[in-house]
Tab-separated table of C-alpha atoms in Angstrom:
chain	number	residue	atom	x	y	z
A	1	UNK	CA	-45.332	-28.372	25.048
A	2	UNK	CA	-41.960	-29.652	26.261
A	3	UNK	CA	-39.026	-27.586	25.027
A	4	UNK	CA	-35.718	-29.295	24.263
A	5	UNK	CA	-32.518	-27.261	24.413
A	6	UNK	CA	-29.254	-28.624	23.038
A	7	UNK	CA	-25.785	-27.280	23.642
A	8	UNK	CA	-23.609	-26.372	21.994
A	9	UNK	CA	-25.289	-25.437	18.694
A	10	UNK	CA	-22.069	-26.295	16.903
A	11	UNK	CA	-18.606	-27.524	17.707
A	12	UNK	CA	-15.318	-28.135	15.959
A	13	UNK	CA	-13.380	-31.255	16.799
A	14	UNK	CA	-10.633	-33.463	15.463
A	15	UNK	CA	-10.666	-37.136	14.596
A	16	UNK	CA	-10.070	-39.087	17.794
A	17	UNK	CA	-11.525	-36.425	20.092
A	18	UNK	CA	-14.101	-37.190	22.748
A	19	UNK	CA	-17.239	-35.200	22.054
A	20	UNK	CA	-20.116	-34.471	24.424
A	21	UNK	CA	-23.460	-32.933	23.486
A	22	UNK	CA	-26.050	-32.046	26.099
A	23	UNK	CA	-29.817	-31.824	25.890
A	24	UNK	CA	-32.093	-30.312	28.514
A	25	UNK	CA	-35.858	-30.740	28.724
A	26	UNK	CA	-38.137	-28.016	30.083
A	27	UNK	CA	-39.768	-30.603	32.380
A	28	UNK	CA	-39.047	-34.139	33.457
A	29	UNK	CA	-39.329	-36.669	30.644
A	30	UNK	CA	-38.071	-39.716	32.596
A	31	UNK	CA	-35.905	-41.564	30.058
A	32	UNK	CA	-38.037	-40.826	26.969
A	33	UNK	CA	-35.112	-39.288	25.136
A	34	UNK	CA	-33.753	-40.260	21.733
A	35	UNK	CA	-30.694	-39.142	19.775
A	36	UNK	CA	-30.449	-38.946	15.982
A	37	UNK	CA	-27.652	-38.271	13.527
A	38	UNK	CA	-28.393	-36.497	10.265
A	39	UNK	CA	-26.114	-35.946	7.296
A	40	UNK	CA	-26.888	-33.427	4.531
A	41	UNK	CA	-29.668	-34.529	2.210
A	42	UNK	CA	-30.407	-37.639	4.246
A	43	UNK	CA	-33.090	-38.721	6.669
A	44	UNK	CA	-32.222	-38.792	10.373
A	45	UNK	CA	-30.731	-41.992	11.751
A	46	UNK	CA	-31.612	-43.263	15.232
A	47	UNK	CA	-28.517	-43.668	17.425
A	48	UNK	CA	-29.781	-43.921	21.004
A	49	UNK	CA	-33.278	-44.595	22.344
A	50	UNK	CA	-34.605	-44.520	25.875
A	51	UNK	CA	-31.737	-42.195	26.862
A	52	UNK	CA	-29.067	-44.885	26.985
A	53	UNK	CA	-29.917	-47.787	24.673
A	54	UNK	CA	-27.718	-48.183	21.614
A	55	UNK	CA	-29.713	-48.839	18.453
A	56	UNK	CA	-28.734	-52.018	16.641
A	57	UNK	CA	-25.875	-51.479	14.200
A	58	UNK	CA	-24.690	-48.211	15.759
A	59	UNK	CA	-20.984	-48.216	16.742
A	60	UNK	CA	-20.230	-48.576	20.436
A	61	UNK	CA	-18.303	-45.277	20.480
A	62	UNK	CA	-21.736	-43.640	20.776
A	63	UNK	CA	-23.318	-43.614	24.217
A	64	UNK	CA	-26.127	-41.808	25.980
A	65	UNK	CA	-26.897	-41.023	29.581
A	66	UNK	CA	-29.240	-39.059	31.784
A	67	UNK	CA	-32.784	-39.032	33.062
A	68	UNK	CA	-35.348	-36.507	34.151
A	69	UNK	CA	-34.344	-33.256	32.452
A	70	UNK	CA	-30.637	-33.557	31.645
A	71	UNK	CA	-29.148	-35.845	29.019
A	72	UNK	CA	-25.831	-36.378	27.284
A	73	UNK	CA	-24.671	-37.917	24.019
A	74	UNK	CA	-21.001	-38.877	23.987
A	75	UNK	CA	-18.835	-39.936	21.082
A	76	UNK	CA	-15.785	-41.511	22.685
A	77	UNK	CA	-13.429	-41.193	19.697
A	78	UNK	CA	-14.686	-39.089	16.806
A	79	UNK	CA	-14.405	-40.717	13.394
A	80	UNK	CA	-14.527	-39.030	9.963
A	81	UNK	CA	-17.996	-40.421	9.300
A	82	UNK	CA	-19.333	-38.835	12.515
A	83	UNK	CA	-19.232	-35.288	11.193
A	84	UNK	CA	-22.935	-34.519	11.020
A	85	UNK	CA	-25.753	-32.797	12.885
A	86	UNK	CA	-27.143	-34.438	16.013
A	87	UNK	CA	-30.648	-33.988	17.414
A	88	UNK	CA	-32.256	-35.019	20.665
A	89	UNK	CA	-35.994	-35.744	20.789
A	90	UNK	CA	-38.386	-36.316	23.658
A	91	UNK	CA	-41.152	-38.898	23.250
A	92	UNK	CA	-42.657	-38.443	26.725
A	93	UNK	CA	-45.617	-36.465	25.420
A	94	UNK	CA	-46.899	-35.097	22.128
A	95	UNK	CA	-45.708	-33.098	20.343
A	96	UNK	CA	-42.524	-35.183	20.276
A	97	UNK	CA	-40.276	-32.150	20.147
A	98	UNK	CA	-36.693	-32.065	18.889
A	99	UNK	CA	-33.757	-30.027	20.076
A	100	UNK	CA	-32.429	-27.408	17.680
A	101	UNK	CA	-29.492	-29.584	16.657
A	102	UNK	CA	-25.731	-29.656	17.198
A	103	UNK	CA	-23.508	-29.502	14.135
A	104	UNK	CA	-20.207	-31.338	14.575
A	105	UNK	CA	-17.588	-29.961	12.208
A	106	UNK	CA	-14.004	-30.820	11.406
A	107	UNK	CA	-11.376	-28.721	13.178
B	1	UNK	CA	-36.273	-54.658	4.642
B	2	UNK	CA	-38.476	-51.829	5.861
B	3	UNK	CA	-39.155	-49.137	3.275
B	4	UNK	CA	-41.099	-45.914	3.638
B	5	UNK	CA	-41.570	-43.962	0.430
B	6	UNK	CA	-43.113	-40.503	0.472
B	7	UNK	CA	-44.731	-38.841	-2.523
B	8	UNK	CA	-46.981	-35.932	-3.357
B	9	UNK	CA	-44.678	-33.000	-2.700
B	10	UNK	CA	-44.329	-30.091	-5.079
B	11	UNK	CA	-44.798	-26.381	-5.600
B	12	UNK	CA	-48.054	-24.839	-4.373
B	13	UNK	CA	-49.241	-21.280	-3.907
B	14	UNK	CA	-50.000	-19.856	-0.461
B	15	UNK	CA	-53.512	-20.864	0.562
B	16	UNK	CA	-53.373	-23.984	-1.584
B	17	UNK	CA	-53.622	-27.656	-0.691
B	18	UNK	CA	-51.476	-30.734	-1.104
B	19	UNK	CA	-51.801	-34.359	-0.062
B	20	UNK	CA	-48.713	-36.308	0.882
B	21	UNK	CA	-48.593	-40.097	0.855
B	22	UNK	CA	-46.219	-42.562	2.473
B	23	UNK	CA	-46.172	-46.144	1.208
B	24	UNK	CA	-44.853	-48.670	3.705
B	25	UNK	CA	-43.426	-52.115	3.047
B	26	UNK	CA	-41.453	-54.688	4.996
B	27	UNK	CA	-43.348	-54.137	8.235
B	28	UNK	CA	-46.747	-54.946	9.707
B	29	UNK	CA	-48.003	-51.425	9.153
B	30	UNK	CA	-51.185	-51.781	11.196
B	31	UNK	CA	-49.184	-52.505	14.368
B	32	UNK	CA	-47.385	-49.167	14.596
B	33	UNK	CA	-47.956	-45.531	15.320
B	34	UNK	CA	-46.824	-43.419	12.372
B	35	UNK	CA	-45.658	-39.827	12.240
B	36	UNK	CA	-44.815	-36.937	9.952
B	37	UNK	CA	-41.718	-34.840	10.670
B	38	UNK	CA	-40.627	-31.867	8.584
B	39	UNK	CA	-37.450	-29.884	8.031
B	40	UNK	CA	-37.427	-26.400	6.551
B	41	UNK	CA	-34.452	-25.609	4.300
B	42	UNK	CA	-31.337	-25.216	6.424
B	43	UNK	CA	-33.311	-25.661	9.656
B	44	UNK	CA	-33.832	-28.357	12.275
B	45	UNK	CA	-36.356	-31.132	12.596
B	46	UNK	CA	-39.940	-30.330	13.539
B	47	UNK	CA	-42.447	-32.976	14.605
B	48	UNK	CA	-45.750	-32.413	12.774
B	49	UNK	CA	-48.290	-35.116	13.624
B	50	UNK	CA	-48.794	-38.732	14.571
B	51	UNK	CA	-51.552	-41.330	14.366
B	52	UNK	CA	-52.306	-44.439	16.376
B	53	UNK	CA	-52.233	-47.924	14.890
B	54	UNK	CA	-55.980	-48.015	14.221
B	55	UNK	CA	-56.338	-44.322	13.436
B	56	UNK	CA	-58.394	-43.643	16.566
B	57	UNK	CA	-55.964	-41.073	17.998
B	58	UNK	CA	-54.257	-38.231	16.168
B	59	UNK	CA	-52.043	-35.453	17.475
B	60	UNK	CA	-50.682	-32.312	15.841
B	61	UNK	CA	-48.190	-29.566	16.518
B	62	UNK	CA	-50.022	-26.311	17.238
B	63	UNK	CA	-48.812	-24.589	14.068
B	64	UNK	CA	-50.708	-27.026	11.801
B	65	UNK	CA	-53.826	-27.706	13.870
B	66	UNK	CA	-56.975	-27.067	11.874
B	67	UNK	CA	-55.044	-27.016	8.585
B	68	UNK	CA	-53.391	-30.458	8.344
B	69	UNK	CA	-55.030	-33.864	8.724
B	70	UNK	CA	-53.135	-37.097	9.232
B	71	UNK	CA	-54.778	-40.354	8.195
B	72	UNK	CA	-53.913	-43.908	7.299
B	73	UNK	CA	-55.225	-46.843	5.301
B	74	UNK	CA	-53.972	-50.050	6.874
B	75	UNK	CA	-55.342	-52.137	4.002
B	76	UNK	CA	-53.075	-50.211	1.647
B	77	UNK	CA	-50.132	-49.873	4.077
B	78	UNK	CA	-50.271	-46.151	3.540
B	79	UNK	CA	-50.019	-42.975	5.587
B	80	UNK	CA	-51.311	-39.597	4.427
B	81	UNK	CA	-51.028	-35.927	5.289
B	82	UNK	CA	-53.679	-33.624	3.877
B	83	UNK	CA	-52.343	-30.076	3.995
B	84	UNK	CA	-54.757	-27.185	3.485
B	85	UNK	CA	-54.369	-23.417	3.759
B	86	UNK	CA	-50.654	-23.778	3.143
B	87	UNK	CA	-48.328	-20.996	4.217
B	88	UNK	CA	-44.860	-19.993	3.086
B	89	UNK	CA	-43.546	-21.232	6.436
B	90	UNK	CA	-44.802	-24.759	5.650
B	91	UNK	CA	-42.048	-25.058	3.046
B	92	UNK	CA	-39.983	-28.083	4.074
B	93	UNK	CA	-38.963	-31.623	3.384
B	94	UNK	CA	-41.628	-33.860	4.901
B	95	UNK	CA	-40.589	-37.238	6.272
B	96	UNK	CA	-42.818	-40.080	7.356
B	97	UNK	CA	-41.510	-42.274	10.134
B	98	UNK	CA	-42.522	-45.374	12.023
B	99	UNK	CA	-42.897	-44.005	15.479
B	100	UNK	CA	-43.962	-45.009	18.950
B	101	UNK	CA	-41.407	-44.108	21.605
B	102	UNK	CA	-38.551	-43.886	19.108
B	103	UNK	CA	-38.320	-43.412	15.376
B	104	UNK	CA	-36.281	-46.170	13.791
B	105	UNK	CA	-37.473	-46.070	10.206
B	106	UNK	CA	-37.739	-42.950	8.077
B	107	UNK	CA	-38.584	-42.277	4.463
B	108	UNK	CA	-36.335	-40.279	2.149
B	109	UNK	CA	-38.593	-37.235	2.356
B	110	UNK	CA	-40.661	-35.230	-0.105
B	111	UNK	CA	-40.174	-31.504	-0.671
B	112	UNK	CA	-43.098	-29.135	-0.309
B	113	UNK	CA	-42.527	-25.591	-1.530
B	114	UNK	CA	-45.135	-22.938	-0.798
B	115	UNK	CA	-44.498	-19.871	-2.901
B	116	UNK	CA	-46.261	-17.450	-5.200
């Protein structure tokens, strides 16, 4: 199975900050990498698919990059509604494993 | 509007069984892979299983192989997860999702609690 490792596990940031979350796959997954946002008590929401494609309706302050084994999710200017937990997921092969999550908290 | 609505969760004793259902609307259900993803209380997301459009291919995470069975009824626009030999560690919110290479649509989840 492909292991997905996110870093950091949590971070504290202020509104307006630029935030970067990284995700590393245990083997090459090409660009089969998705990013999700989850708020407490809610289902995950797709933000980025195919490593760098912005899902319809998602604000342009979210962006994704990378290929192979190393990927990045960037929030260019953190907004109050962005405080949540973020997960990467590989869909290169089953099981479609998730990273352990990165909790973005208010500083 | 796409809607996925899970049902069938509840409290069950270790070793017991439960069948989850996911009713889909607003999409051509038979055209998509479907998946189950779970989340233990306070923990991260764990992919559980998926099934091809016509049900001919099914895949499972190792921890549920031989105990869980995913199935679908395209005539009823429904996805199922039969869970047998349940363990305490299967306690989680179970989500169904329209899958493929990315998971756009998710249900609201149904809570399964395995406890004596």
